[in-house]
Amino acid sequence: MTDKSPVLETTSEAIALATSLIRSAHHGVIATLEPETGRPLATRVGLATDADGAPTILVSALAAHTPALRADPRCSLLVGEPGRGDPLAHPRLTLHCDAREIERGSSEEARIAGRYLAHNPKAALYSGLGDFRYFRLEPVRASLNAGFGRAYALAGTDVLG
Amino acid sequence: MTDKSPVLETTSEAIALATSLIRSAHHGVIATLEPETGRPLATRVGLATDADGAPTILVSALAAHTPALRADPRCSLLVGEPGRGDPLAHPRLTLHCDAREIERGSSEEARIAGRYLAHNPKAALYSGLGDFRYFRLEPVRASLNAGFGRAYALAGTDVLG
């Protein structure tokens, strides 16, 4: 490790913080690739988790991130909300994922929808609309910023289970 | 406009909401392109505005977004925090920008830093550190989501001035 590489060794506390940030989140910001331009696109999504801790999202085909994820499943998700004081002093997690669309009417969708609506009851207002679909975000790797000078690089498997 | 294109005609109220979301924000999430992989990267940044309303950020060279912006200035910024109830019912703005690094010691930096630290006083703790730099995010275009079914496409110039 050099002065230019401020990443700390992964600890069980860092993994516990990362999984807690994911499991407690009701929304996050997803970065996708805009198909027409290749530009990065930041949009808000509603969030829950599948049984193994992978994030799940419920998105409309009319929202920009949905065609983006269908064209290129690579995305990253930021979770962890600032509280009082400097917003950069609060923990947040960037989770790199590959998105996978869940088939309508599948048993996998039933499981994911049940968990999603238990976590976000108000989403029942639109979850059944024809243009809404669930995606599972398969974690690839993650970067945890636990506050100034406290950065950790995690494996995708660190945040599952 | 068809059923598949739910974007409403731009109104002065939509522009006022967009500029208010930018000017009142103390932080946002920026989407950049990871240089090594081309993957989209979502990270939190502290925010203020320049005199014309363009967003400004103060970032560390040790944070992933800084080398990303230096390699490719294309980015998008999400502002607008959820309040109570469904997080997707609250207004938010995706602002597509081209980032421009501000020269250390320039009069432009003095102006931008003065405004930034007036908006975010706690950032004075680290703004003078050697690895921190200001960037101006030059607006290209924006997408305003004012709540379900209320989407607007704005020009970059709509959110300046």
PDB file of C-alpha atoms in Angstrom:
ATOM      1  CA  MET A   1       0.000   0.000   0.000  1.00  0.00           C
ATOM      2  CA  THR A   2       1.317   3.439  -0.935  1.00  0.00           C
ATOM      3  CA  ASP A   3       0.196   6.949  -0.106  1.00  0.00           C
ATOM      4  CA  LYS A   4      -1.773   6.888  -3.352  1.00  0.00           C
ATOM      5  CA  SER A   5      -3.688   3.731  -2.425  1.00  0.00           C
ATOM      6  CA  PRO A   6      -5.725   4.507   0.679  1.00  0.00           C
ATOM      7  CA  VAL A   7      -7.680   1.242   0.608  1.00  0.00           C
ATOM      8  CA  LEU A   8      -7.711  -0.544   3.969  1.00  0.00           C
ATOM      9  CA  GLU A   9      -7.630  -4.288   4.507  1.00  0.00           C
ATOM     10  CA  THR A  10     -11.132  -5.765   4.511  1.00  0.00           C
ATOM     11  CA  THR A  11     -12.494  -6.496   7.980  1.00  0.00           C
ATOM     12  CA  SER A  12     -15.609  -8.262   9.205  1.00  0.00           C
ATOM     13  CA  GLU A  13     -16.842  -4.892  10.448  1.00  0.00           C
ATOM     14  CA  ALA A  14     -16.511  -3.419   6.946  1.00  0.00           C
ATOM     15  CA  ILE A  15     -18.462  -6.334   5.465  1.00  0.00           C
ATOM     16  CA  ALA A  16     -21.146  -5.994   8.140  1.00  0.00           C
ATOM     17  CA  LEU A  17     -21.471  -2.269   7.400  1.00  0.00           C
ATOM     18  CA  ALA A  18     -21.716  -2.912   3.647  1.00  0.00           C
ATOM     19  CA  THR A  19     -24.434  -5.564   3.973  1.00  0.00           C
ATOM     20  CA  SER A  20     -26.314  -3.390   6.455  1.00  0.00           C
ATOM     21  CA  LEU A  21     -26.267  -0.444   4.005  1.00  0.00           C
ATOM     22  CA  ILE A  22     -27.728  -2.666   1.264  1.00  0.00           C
ATOM     23  CA  ARG A  23     -30.368  -4.433   3.375  1.00  0.00           C
ATOM     24  CA  SER A  24     -31.654  -1.265   5.013  1.00  0.00           C
ATOM     25  CA  ALA A  25     -31.909   0.794   1.803  1.00  0.00           C
ATOM     26  CA  HIS A  26     -35.331   1.586   0.333  1.00  0.00           C
ATOM     27  CA  HIS A  27     -33.847   3.524  -2.563  1.00  0.00           C
ATOM     28  CA  GLY A  28     -30.518   4.163  -4.201  1.00  0.00           C
ATOM     29  CA  VAL A  29     -28.965   5.797  -7.235  1.00  0.00           C
ATOM     30  CA  ILE A  30     -28.055   3.571 -10.161  1.00  0.00           C
ATOM     31  CA  ALA A  31     -25.447   4.445 -12.776  1.00  0.00           C
ATOM     32  CA  THR A  32     -26.082   2.915 -16.189  1.00  0.00           C
ATOM     33  CA  LEU A  33     -24.833   3.503 -19.733  1.00  0.00           C
ATOM     34  CA  GLU A  34     -27.129   5.514 -21.996  1.00  0.00           C
ATOM     35  CA  PRO A  35     -27.516   3.307 -25.106  1.00  0.00           C
ATOM     36  CA  GLU A  36     -27.642   6.109 -27.697  1.00  0.00           C
ATOM     37  CA  THR A  37     -24.583   7.997 -26.454  1.00  0.00           C
ATOM     38  CA  GLY A  38     -22.565   5.771 -24.107  1.00  0.00           C
ATOM     39  CA  ARG A  39     -22.762   8.547 -21.522  1.00  0.00           C
ATOM     40  CA  PRO A  40     -23.139   7.601 -17.845  1.00  0.00           C
ATOM     41  CA  LEU A  41     -26.660   8.046 -16.505  1.00  0.00           C
ATOM     42  CA  ALA A  42     -27.550   8.567 -12.815  1.00  0.00           C
ATOM     43  CA  THR A  43     -31.158   7.842 -11.815  1.00  0.00           C
ATOM     44  CA  ARG A  44     -33.034   6.960  -8.610  1.00  0.00           C
ATOM     45  CA  VAL A  45     -34.446   3.472  -8.138  1.00  0.00           C
ATOM     46  CA  GLY A  46     -36.494   1.779  -5.420  1.00  0.00           C
ATOM     47  CA  LEU A  47     -34.606  -1.058  -3.724  1.00  0.00           C
ATOM     48  CA  ALA A  48     -35.067  -4.248  -1.782  1.00  0.00           C
ATOM     49  CA  THR A  49     -32.977  -7.424  -1.520  1.00  0.00           C
ATOM     50  CA  ASP A  50     -33.396 -11.020  -2.616  1.00  0.00           C
ATOM     51  CA  ALA A  51     -33.011 -13.771  -0.013  1.00  0.00           C
ATOM     52  CA  ASP A  52     -29.228 -13.928  -0.526  1.00  0.00           C
ATOM     53  CA  GLY A  53     -28.791 -10.174  -0.091  1.00  0.00           C
ATOM     54  CA  ALA A  54     -28.505  -9.219  -3.785  1.00  0.00           C
ATOM     55  CA  PRO A  55     -30.278  -5.910  -4.494  1.00  0.00           C
ATOM     56  CA  THR A  56     -33.531  -5.992  -6.435  1.00  0.00           C
ATOM     57  CA  ILE A  57     -35.160  -3.088  -8.258  1.00  0.00           C
ATOM     58  CA  LEU A  58     -38.659  -2.520  -9.660  1.00  0.00           C
ATOM     59  CA  VAL A  59     -38.487  -0.312 -12.733  1.00  0.00           C
ATOM     60  CA  SER A  60     -40.739   1.052 -15.450  1.00  0.00           C
ATOM     61  CA  ALA A  61     -39.936   0.463 -19.112  1.00  0.00           C
ATOM     62  CA  LEU A  62     -40.613   4.208 -19.511  1.00  0.00           C
ATOM     63  CA  ALA A  63     -37.679   5.154 -17.226  1.00  0.00           C
ATOM     64  CA  ALA A  64     -34.284   5.727 -18.860  1.00  0.00           C
ATOM     65  CA  HIS A  65     -32.439   3.096 -16.806  1.00  0.00           C
ATOM     66  CA  THR A  66     -34.599   0.217 -18.071  1.00  0.00           C
ATOM     67  CA  PRO A  67     -33.624   0.290 -21.773  1.00  0.00           C
ATOM     68  CA  ALA A  68     -30.086   1.085 -20.615  1.00  0.00           C
ATOM     69  CA  LEU A  69     -29.902  -2.093 -18.497  1.00  0.00           C
ATOM     70  CA  ARG A  70     -31.453  -4.140 -21.307  1.00  0.00           C
ATOM     71  CA  ALA A  71     -28.765  -2.868 -23.711  1.00  0.00           C
ATOM     72  CA  ASP A  72     -25.854  -3.301 -21.266  1.00  0.00           C
ATOM     73  CA  PRO A  73     -26.403  -4.947 -17.864  1.00  0.00           C
ATOM     74  CA  ARG A  74     -23.338  -3.338 -16.293  1.00  0.00           C
ATOM     75  CA  CYS A  75     -24.342  -0.864 -13.594  1.00  0.00           C
ATOM     76  CA  SER A  76     -23.372   0.443 -10.209  1.00  0.00           C
ATOM     77  CA  LEU A  77     -25.563   1.262  -7.273  1.00  0.00           C
ATOM     78  CA  LEU A  78     -24.899   3.825  -4.566  1.00  0.00           C
ATOM     79  CA  VAL A  79     -26.560   3.220  -1.193  1.00  0.00           C
ATOM     80  CA  GLY A  80     -26.119   4.925   2.179  1.00  0.00           C
ATOM     81  CA  GLU A  81     -27.884   8.183   2.974  1.00  0.00           C
ATOM     82  CA  PRO A  82     -26.165  11.180   4.547  1.00  0.00           C
ATOM     83  CA  GLY A  83     -27.386  12.279   7.967  1.00  0.00           C
ATOM     84  CA  ARG A  84     -26.540  15.508   9.770  1.00  0.00           C
ATOM     85  CA  GLY A  85     -23.283  17.361   9.166  1.00  0.00           C
ATOM     86  CA  ASP A  86     -20.931  16.878   6.212  1.00  0.00           C
ATOM     87  CA  PRO A  87     -22.610  14.457   3.778  1.00  0.00           C
ATOM     88  CA  LEU A  88     -19.201  12.967   2.908  1.00  0.00           C
ATOM     89  CA  ALA A  89     -18.597  11.909   6.517  1.00  0.00           C
ATOM     90  CA  HIS A  90     -21.413   9.328   6.279  1.00  0.00           C
ATOM     91  CA  PRO A  91     -20.862   5.733   5.082  1.00  0.00           C
ATOM     92  CA  ARG A  92     -21.882   4.798   1.561  1.00  0.00           C
ATOM     93  CA  LEU A  93     -21.312   1.852  -0.728  1.00  0.00           C
ATOM     94  CA  THR A  94     -20.771   1.711  -4.483  1.00  0.00           C
ATOM     95  CA  LEU A  95     -21.806  -1.760  -5.607  1.00  0.00           C
ATOM     96  CA  HIS A  96     -20.805  -2.791  -9.127  1.00  0.00           C
ATOM     97  CA  CYS A  97     -23.385  -5.201 -10.501  1.00  0.00           C
ATOM     98  CA  ASP A  98     -24.603  -6.971 -13.599  1.00  0.00           C
ATOM     99  CA  ALA A  99     -28.385  -6.594 -13.866  1.00  0.00           C
ATOM    100  CA  ARG A 100     -30.613  -9.519 -14.783  1.00  0.00           C
ATOM    101  CA  GLU A 101     -34.265  -9.026 -15.748  1.00  0.00           C
ATOM    102  CA  ILE A 102     -36.675 -11.335 -13.933  1.00  0.00           C
ATOM    103  CA  GLU A 103     -39.174 -13.178 -16.090  1.00  0.00           C
ATOM    104  CA  ARG A 104     -42.777 -12.136 -15.660  1.00  0.00           C
ATOM    105  CA  GLY A 105     -44.873 -14.814 -13.968  1.00  0.00           C
ATOM    106  CA  SER A 106     -41.884 -16.913 -12.852  1.00  0.00           C
ATOM    107  CA  SER A 107     -41.514 -18.366  -9.371  1.00  0.00           C
ATOM    108  CA  GLU A 108     -38.385 -16.223  -9.047  1.00  0.00           C
ATOM    109  CA  GLU A 109     -40.506 -13.130  -9.686  1.00  0.00           C
ATOM    110  CA  ALA A 110     -43.017 -14.224  -7.046  1.00  0.00           C
ATOM    111  CA  ARG A 111     -40.245 -14.534  -4.449  1.00  0.00           C
ATOM    112  CA  ILE A 112     -38.587 -11.246  -5.391  1.00  0.00           C
ATOM    113  CA  ALA A 113     -41.898  -9.354  -5.591  1.00  0.00           C
ATOM    114  CA  GLY A 114     -43.018 -10.686  -2.217  1.00  0.00           C
ATOM    115  CA  ARG A 115     -39.821  -9.478  -0.572  1.00  0.00           C
ATOM    116  CA  TYR A 116     -39.847  -6.168  -2.467  1.00  0.00           C
ATOM    117  CA  LEU A 117     -43.424  -5.293  -1.496  1.00  0.00           C
ATOM    118  CA  ALA A 118     -42.838  -6.298   2.133  1.00  0.00           C
ATOM    119  CA  HIS A 119     -39.892  -3.857   2.179  1.00  0.00           C
ATOM    120  CA  ASN A 120     -41.649  -1.122   0.121  1.00  0.00           C
ATOM    121  CA  PRO A 121     -45.413  -1.483   0.687  1.00  0.00           C
ATOM    122  CA  LYS A 122     -46.312   1.679  -1.280  1.00  0.00           C
ATOM    123  CA  ALA A 123     -44.850   0.130  -4.452  1.00  0.00           C
ATOM    124  CA  ALA A 124     -47.942  -2.133  -4.546  1.00  0.00           C
ATOM    125  CA  LEU A 125     -49.664   0.846  -6.208  1.00  0.00           C
ATOM    126  CA  TYR A 126     -47.690   0.284  -9.420  1.00  0.00           C
ATOM    127  CA  SER A 127     -45.895  -3.076  -9.192  1.00  0.00           C
ATOM    128  CA  GLY A 128     -48.628  -4.786 -11.194  1.00  0.00           C
ATOM    129  CA  LEU A 129     -48.661  -2.285 -14.074  1.00  0.00           C
ATOM    130  CA  GLY A 130     -47.725  -3.780 -17.424  1.00  0.00           C
ATOM    131  CA  ASP A 131     -44.555  -1.775 -17.981  1.00  0.00           C
ATOM    132  CA  PHE A 132     -42.968  -2.587 -14.588  1.00  0.00           C
ATOM    133  CA  ARG A 133     -40.356  -5.306 -14.221  1.00  0.00           C
ATOM    134  CA  TYR A 134     -38.053  -6.602 -11.491  1.00  0.00           C
ATOM    135  CA  PHE A 135     -34.305  -6.884 -12.018  1.00  0.00           C
ATOM    136  CA  ARG A 136     -31.818  -8.637  -9.773  1.00  0.00           C
ATOM    137  CA  LEU A 137     -28.486  -6.816  -9.471  1.00  0.00           C
ATOM    138  CA  GLU A 138     -25.787  -9.493  -9.291  1.00  0.00           C
ATOM    139  CA  PRO A 139     -22.905  -8.055  -7.236  1.00  0.00           C
ATOM    140  CA  VAL A 140     -19.515  -8.052  -8.962  1.00  0.00           C
ATOM    141  CA  ARG A 141     -17.447  -6.021  -6.475  1.00  0.00           C
ATOM    142  CA  ALA A 142     -17.941  -3.087  -4.146  1.00  0.00           C
ATOM    143  CA  SER A 143     -16.230  -0.028  -2.793  1.00  0.00           C
ATOM    144  CA  LEU A 144     -17.143   0.993   0.746  1.00  0.00           C
ATOM    145  CA  ASN A 145     -16.435   4.499   1.954  1.00  0.00           C
ATOM    146  CA  ALA A 146     -16.949   4.440   5.694  1.00  0.00           C
ATOM    147  CA  GLY A 147     -15.981   8.118   6.108  1.00  0.00           C
ATOM    148  CA  PHE A 148     -12.886  10.184   5.356  1.00  0.00           C
ATOM    149  CA  GLY A 149      -9.823   7.996   4.898  1.00  0.00           C
ATOM    150  CA  ARG A 150     -11.757   4.780   5.501  1.00  0.00           C
ATOM    151  CA  ALA A 151     -12.076   3.060   2.115  1.00  0.00           C
ATOM    152  CA  TYR A 152     -12.457  -0.682   1.553  1.00  0.00           C
ATOM    153  CA  ALA A 153     -12.554  -2.785  -1.618  1.00  0.00           C
ATOM    154  CA  LEU A 154     -14.930  -5.734  -1.273  1.00  0.00           C
ATOM    155  CA  ALA A 155     -15.673  -8.756  -3.439  1.00  0.00           C
ATOM    156  CA  GLY A 156     -19.189  -9.316  -4.744  1.00  0.00           C
ATOM    157  CA  THR A 157     -19.451 -12.423  -2.594  1.00  0.00           C
ATOM    158  CA  ASP A 158     -18.615 -10.373   0.520  1.00  0.00           C
ATOM    159  CA  VAL A 159     -22.016  -8.690   0.352  1.00  0.00           C
ATOM    160  CA  LEU A 160     -24.077 -11.849  -0.245  1.00  0.00           C
ATOM    161  CA  GLY A 161     -25.262 -14.453   2.243  1.00  0.00           C
TER     162      GLY A 161
ATOM    163  CA  MET B   1     -46.205  12.279 -28.168  1.00  0.00           C
ATOM    164  CA  THR B   2     -47.166   8.622 -27.947  1.00  0.00           C
ATOM    165  CA  ASP B   3     -47.934   6.332 -25.035  1.00  0.00           C
ATOM    166  CA  LYS B   4     -44.277   5.302 -25.091  1.00  0.00           C
ATOM    167  CA  SER B   5     -43.009   8.875 -24.762  1.00  0.00           C
ATOM    168  CA  PRO B   6     -44.306  10.240 -21.475  1.00  0.00           C
ATOM    169  CA  VAL B   7     -42.257  13.444 -21.617  1.00  0.00           C
ATOM    170  CA  LEU B   8     -44.324  16.577 -20.999  1.00  0.00           C
ATOM    171  CA  GLU B   9     -43.839  19.958 -22.648  1.00  0.00           C
ATOM    172  CA  THR B  10     -41.345  22.098 -20.711  1.00  0.00           C
ATOM    173  CA  THR B  11     -42.960  24.732 -18.505  1.00  0.00           C
ATOM    174  CA  SER B  12     -41.545  27.611 -16.467  1.00  0.00           C
ATOM    175  CA  GLU B  13     -42.605  25.691 -13.348  1.00  0.00           C
ATOM    176  CA  ALA B  14     -40.531  22.677 -14.436  1.00  0.00           C
ATOM    177  CA  ILE B  15     -37.497  24.898 -15.017  1.00  0.00           C
ATOM    178  CA  ALA B  16     -37.979  26.590 -11.649  1.00  0.00           C
ATOM    179  CA  LEU B  17     -38.180  23.201  -9.927  1.00  0.00           C
ATOM    180  CA  ALA B  18     -35.021  21.980 -11.704  1.00  0.00           C
ATOM    181  CA  THR B  19     -32.966  25.052 -10.793  1.00  0.00           C
ATOM    182  CA  SER B  20     -34.241  24.910  -7.218  1.00  0.00           C
ATOM    183  CA  LEU B  21     -33.174  21.254  -6.913  1.00  0.00           C
ATOM    184  CA  ILE B  22     -29.663  22.159  -8.094  1.00  0.00           C
ATOM    185  CA  ARG B  23     -29.204  25.331  -6.021  1.00  0.00           C
ATOM    186  CA  SER B  24     -30.476  23.801  -2.790  1.00  0.00           C
ATOM    187  CA  ALA B  25     -28.429  20.584  -3.028  1.00  0.00           C
ATOM    188  CA  HIS B  26     -25.447  20.081  -0.699  1.00  0.00           C
ATOM    189  CA  HIS B  27     -24.638  16.674  -2.153  1.00  0.00           C
ATOM    190  CA  GLY B  28     -25.580  14.493  -5.080  1.00  0.00           C
ATOM    191  CA  VAL B  29     -24.640  11.274  -6.809  1.00  0.00           C
ATOM    192  CA  ILE B  30     -22.421  11.486  -9.858  1.00  0.00           C
ATOM    193  CA  ALA B  31     -22.238   8.824 -12.572  1.00  0.00           C
ATOM    194  CA  THR B  32     -18.886   8.610 -14.324  1.00  0.00           C
ATOM    195  CA  LEU B  33     -17.113   6.078 -16.531  1.00  0.00           C
ATOM    196  CA  GLU B  34     -14.514   3.876 -14.834  1.00  0.00           C
ATOM    197  CA  PRO B  35     -11.375   4.310 -16.979  1.00  0.00           C
ATOM    198  CA  GLU B  36     -10.054   0.757 -16.673  1.00  0.00           C
ATOM    199  CA  THR B  37     -13.319  -1.007 -17.526  1.00  0.00           C
ATOM    200  CA  GLY B  38     -15.743   1.476 -19.096  1.00  0.00           C
ATOM    201  CA  ARG B  39     -18.286   0.469 -16.450  1.00  0.00           C
ATOM    202  CA  PRO B  40     -20.601   3.135 -15.014  1.00  0.00           C
ATOM    203  CA  LEU B  41     -19.596   4.319 -11.545  1.00  0.00           C
ATOM    204  CA  ALA B  42     -21.984   5.885  -8.992  1.00  0.00           C
ATOM    205  CA  THR B  43     -20.379   7.893  -6.172  1.00  0.00           C
ATOM    206  CA  ARG B  44     -21.454  10.658  -3.769  1.00  0.00           C
ATOM    207  CA  VAL B  45     -20.064  14.170  -4.177  1.00  0.00           C
ATOM    208  CA  GLY B  46     -20.452  17.413  -2.257  1.00  0.00           C
ATOM    209  CA  LEU B  47     -22.150  20.141  -4.316  1.00  0.00           C
ATOM    210  CA  ALA B  48     -22.538  23.868  -4.654  1.00  0.00           C
ATOM    211  CA  THR B  49     -23.177  26.124  -7.657  1.00  0.00           C
ATOM    212  CA  ASP B  50     -21.186  28.709  -9.557  1.00  0.00           C
ATOM    213  CA  ALA B  51     -22.682  32.171 -10.040  1.00  0.00           C
ATOM    214  CA  ASP B  52     -24.547  31.097 -13.196  1.00  0.00           C
ATOM    215  CA  GLY B  53     -26.085  28.043 -11.520  1.00  0.00           C
ATOM    216  CA  ALA B  54     -23.710  25.405 -12.901  1.00  0.00           C
ATOM    217  CA  PRO B  55     -22.947  22.726 -10.277  1.00  0.00           C
ATOM    218  CA  THR B  56     -19.496  22.673  -8.713  1.00  0.00           C
ATOM    219  CA  ILE B  57     -17.867  19.775  -6.877  1.00  0.00           C
ATOM    220  CA  LEU B  58     -14.847  19.514  -4.575  1.00  0.00           C
ATOM    221  CA  VAL B  59     -13.189  16.133  -5.001  1.00  0.00           C
ATOM    222  CA  SER B  60     -10.122  14.238  -3.836  1.00  0.00           C
ATOM    223  CA  ALA B  61      -7.694  12.751  -6.328  1.00  0.00           C
ATOM    224  CA  LEU B  62      -7.937   9.603  -4.177  1.00  0.00           C
ATOM    225  CA  ALA B  63     -11.672   9.178  -4.934  1.00  0.00           C
ATOM    226  CA  ALA B  64     -12.627   7.042  -7.944  1.00  0.00           C
ATOM    227  CA  HIS B  65     -14.627   9.777  -9.699  1.00  0.00           C
ATOM    228  CA  THR B  66     -11.629  12.118 -10.025  1.00  0.00           C
ATOM    229  CA  PRO B  67      -9.441  10.015 -12.359  1.00  0.00           C
ATOM    230  CA  ALA B  68     -12.664   9.008 -14.138  1.00  0.00           C
ATOM    231  CA  LEU B  69     -13.558  12.649 -14.877  1.00  0.00           C
ATOM    232  CA  ARG B  70      -9.978  13.386 -15.931  1.00  0.00           C
ATOM    233  CA  ALA B  71     -10.093  10.478 -18.418  1.00  0.00           C
ATOM    234  CA  ASP B  72     -13.599  11.294 -19.745  1.00  0.00           C
ATOM    235  CA  PRO B  73     -15.425  14.465 -18.627  1.00  0.00           C
ATOM    236  CA  ARG B  74     -18.877  13.101 -19.464  1.00  0.00           C
ATOM    237  CA  CYS B  75     -20.938  12.588 -16.321  1.00  0.00           C
ATOM    238  CA  SER B  76     -24.416  12.886 -14.933  1.00  0.00           C
ATOM    239  CA  LEU B  77     -25.509  14.192 -11.591  1.00  0.00           C
ATOM    240  CA  LEU B  78     -28.606  13.181  -9.653  1.00  0.00           C
ATOM    241  CA  VAL B  79     -29.999  15.737  -7.205  1.00  0.00           C
ATOM    242  CA  GLY B  80     -33.251  15.831  -5.239  1.00  0.00           C
ATOM    243  CA  GLU B  81     -33.598  13.945  -1.962  1.00  0.00           C
ATOM    244  CA  PRO B  82     -36.598  11.764  -1.121  1.00  0.00           C
ATOM    245  CA  GLY B  83     -38.721  12.816   1.830  1.00  0.00           C
ATOM    246  CA  ARG B  84     -41.411  10.753   3.554  1.00  0.00           C
ATOM    247  CA  GLY B  85     -43.392   8.081   1.726  1.00  0.00           C
ATOM    248  CA  ASP B  86     -42.465   6.465  -1.576  1.00  0.00           C
ATOM    249  CA  PRO B  87     -38.994   7.734  -2.556  1.00  0.00           C
ATOM    250  CA  LEU B  88     -40.018   7.705  -6.231  1.00  0.00           C
ATOM    251  CA  ALA B  89     -42.840  10.178  -5.616  1.00  0.00           C
ATOM    252  CA  HIS B  90     -40.317  12.954  -4.844  1.00  0.00           C
ATOM    253  CA  PRO B  91     -38.829  15.234  -7.523  1.00  0.00           C
ATOM    254  CA  ARG B  92     -35.311  14.568  -8.771  1.00  0.00           C
ATOM    255  CA  LEU B  93     -33.179  15.773 -11.633  1.00  0.00           C
ATOM    256  CA  THR B  94     -30.630  13.942 -13.762  1.00  0.00           C
ATOM    257  CA  LEU B  95     -28.266  16.562 -15.156  1.00  0.00           C
ATOM    258  CA  HIS B  96     -25.954  15.456 -17.964  1.00  0.00           C
ATOM    259  CA  CYS B  97     -22.739  17.467 -17.787  1.00  0.00           C
ATOM    260  CA  ASP B  98     -19.214  17.757 -19.083  1.00  0.00           C
ATOM    261  CA  ALA B  99     -16.826  18.270 -16.167  1.00  0.00           C
ATOM    262  CA  ARG B 100     -14.045  20.832 -16.295  1.00  0.00           C
ATOM    263  CA  GLU B 101     -11.228  20.884 -13.721  1.00  0.00           C
ATOM    264  CA  ILE B 102     -10.565  24.309 -12.210  1.00  0.00           C
ATOM    265  CA  GLU B 103      -6.964  25.444 -12.166  1.00  0.00           C
ATOM    266  CA  ARG B 104      -5.367  25.681  -8.738  1.00  0.00           C
ATOM    267  CA  GLY B 105      -4.726  29.274  -7.702  1.00  0.00           C
ATOM    268  CA  SER B 106      -6.819  30.830 -10.500  1.00  0.00           C
ATOM    269  CA  SER B 107      -9.315  33.641  -9.949  1.00  0.00           C
ATOM    270  CA  GLU B 108     -11.984  31.214 -11.138  1.00  0.00           C
ATOM    271  CA  GLU B 109     -11.013  28.861  -8.322  1.00  0.00           C
ATOM    272  CA  ALA B 110     -11.210  31.683  -5.786  1.00  0.00           C
ATOM    273  CA  ARG B 111     -14.768  32.501  -6.888  1.00  0.00           C
ATOM    274  CA  ILE B 112     -15.896  28.861  -6.971  1.00  0.00           C
ATOM    275  CA  ALA B 113     -14.221  28.024  -3.643  1.00  0.00           C
ATOM    276  CA  GLY B 114     -15.770  31.052  -1.958  1.00  0.00           C
ATOM    277  CA  ARG B 115     -19.245  30.036  -3.052  1.00  0.00           C
ATOM    278  CA  TYR B 116     -18.632  26.357  -2.264  1.00  0.00           C
ATOM    279  CA  LEU B 117     -17.437  26.993   1.285  1.00  0.00           C
ATOM    280  CA  ALA B 118     -20.268  29.439   1.956  1.00  0.00           C
ATOM    281  CA  HIS B 119     -22.704  26.675   0.934  1.00  0.00           C
ATOM    282  CA  ASN B 120     -20.772  23.846   2.663  1.00  0.00           C
ATOM    283  CA  PRO B 121     -18.834  25.376   5.595  1.00  0.00           C
ATOM    284  CA  LYS B 122     -17.631  22.006   6.937  1.00  0.00           C
ATOM    285  CA  ALA B 123     -15.720  21.400   3.685  1.00  0.00           C
ATOM    286  CA  ALA B 124     -13.205  24.018   4.882  1.00  0.00           C
ATOM    287  CA  LEU B 125     -11.675  21.164   6.898  1.00  0.00           C
ATOM    288  CA  TYR B 126     -10.292  19.566   3.717  1.00  0.00           C
ATOM    289  CA  SER B 127     -10.688  22.042   0.848  1.00  0.00           C
ATOM    290  CA  GLY B 128      -7.094  23.186   1.202  1.00  0.00           C
ATOM    291  CA  LEU B 129      -5.526  19.721   1.152  1.00  0.00           C
ATOM    292  CA  GLY B 130      -3.188  19.093  -1.760  1.00  0.00           C
ATOM    293  CA  ASP B 131      -5.186  16.337  -3.411  1.00  0.00           C
ATOM    294  CA  PHE B 132      -8.497  18.267  -3.518  1.00  0.00           C
ATOM    295  CA  ARG B 133      -9.674  20.058  -6.653  1.00  0.00           C
ATOM    296  CA  TYR B 134     -12.792  21.882  -7.814  1.00  0.00           C
ATOM    297  CA  PHE B 135     -14.581  20.914 -11.006  1.00  0.00           C
ATOM    298  CA  ARG B 136     -17.330  22.843 -12.761  1.00  0.00           C
ATOM    299  CA  LEU B 137     -20.026  20.619 -14.253  1.00  0.00           C
ATOM    300  CA  GLU B 138     -21.106  22.256 -17.520  1.00  0.00           C
ATOM    301  CA  PRO B 139     -24.775  21.324 -18.097  1.00  0.00           C
ATOM    302  CA  VAL B 140     -25.523  19.616 -21.424  1.00  0.00           C
ATOM    303  CA  ARG B 141     -29.166  18.586 -20.905  1.00  0.00           C
ATOM    304  CA  ALA B 142     -31.363  17.402 -18.078  1.00  0.00           C
ATOM    305  CA  SER B 143     -34.199  15.051 -17.296  1.00  0.00           C
ATOM    306  CA  LEU B 144     -36.587  16.153 -14.551  1.00  0.00           C
ATOM    307  CA  ASN B 145     -38.818  13.612 -12.865  1.00  0.00           C
ATOM    308  CA  ALA B 146     -41.329  15.605 -10.838  1.00  0.00           C
ATOM    309  CA  GLY B 147     -43.134  12.481  -9.599  1.00  0.00           C
ATOM    310  CA  PHE B 148     -44.972   9.602 -11.274  1.00  0.00           C
ATOM    311  CA  GLY B 149     -45.911  10.417 -14.863  1.00  0.00           C
ATOM    312  CA  ARG B 150     -44.389  13.899 -14.684  1.00  0.00           C
ATOM    313  CA  ALA B 151     -41.191  13.786 -16.758  1.00  0.00           C
ATOM    314  CA  TYR B 152     -39.585  16.742 -18.540  1.00  0.00           C
ATOM    315  CA  ALA B 153     -36.613  16.993 -20.895  1.00  0.00           C
ATOM    316  CA  LEU B 154     -34.682  20.240 -20.372  1.00  0.00           C
ATOM    317  CA  ALA B 155     -31.817  21.905 -22.222  1.00  0.00           C
ATOM    318  CA  GLY B 156     -28.565  22.634 -20.418  1.00  0.00           C
ATOM    319  CA  THR B 157     -29.254  26.343 -20.780  1.00  0.00           C
ATOM    320  CA  ASP B 158     -32.626  25.916 -19.041  1.00  0.00           C
ATOM    321  CA  VAL B 159     -30.875  25.291 -15.732  1.00  0.00           C
ATOM    322  CA  LEU B 160     -28.382  28.173 -15.960  1.00  0.00           C
ATOM    323  CA  GLY B 161     -28.878  31.850 -15.215  1.00  0.00           C
TER     324      GLY B 161
END
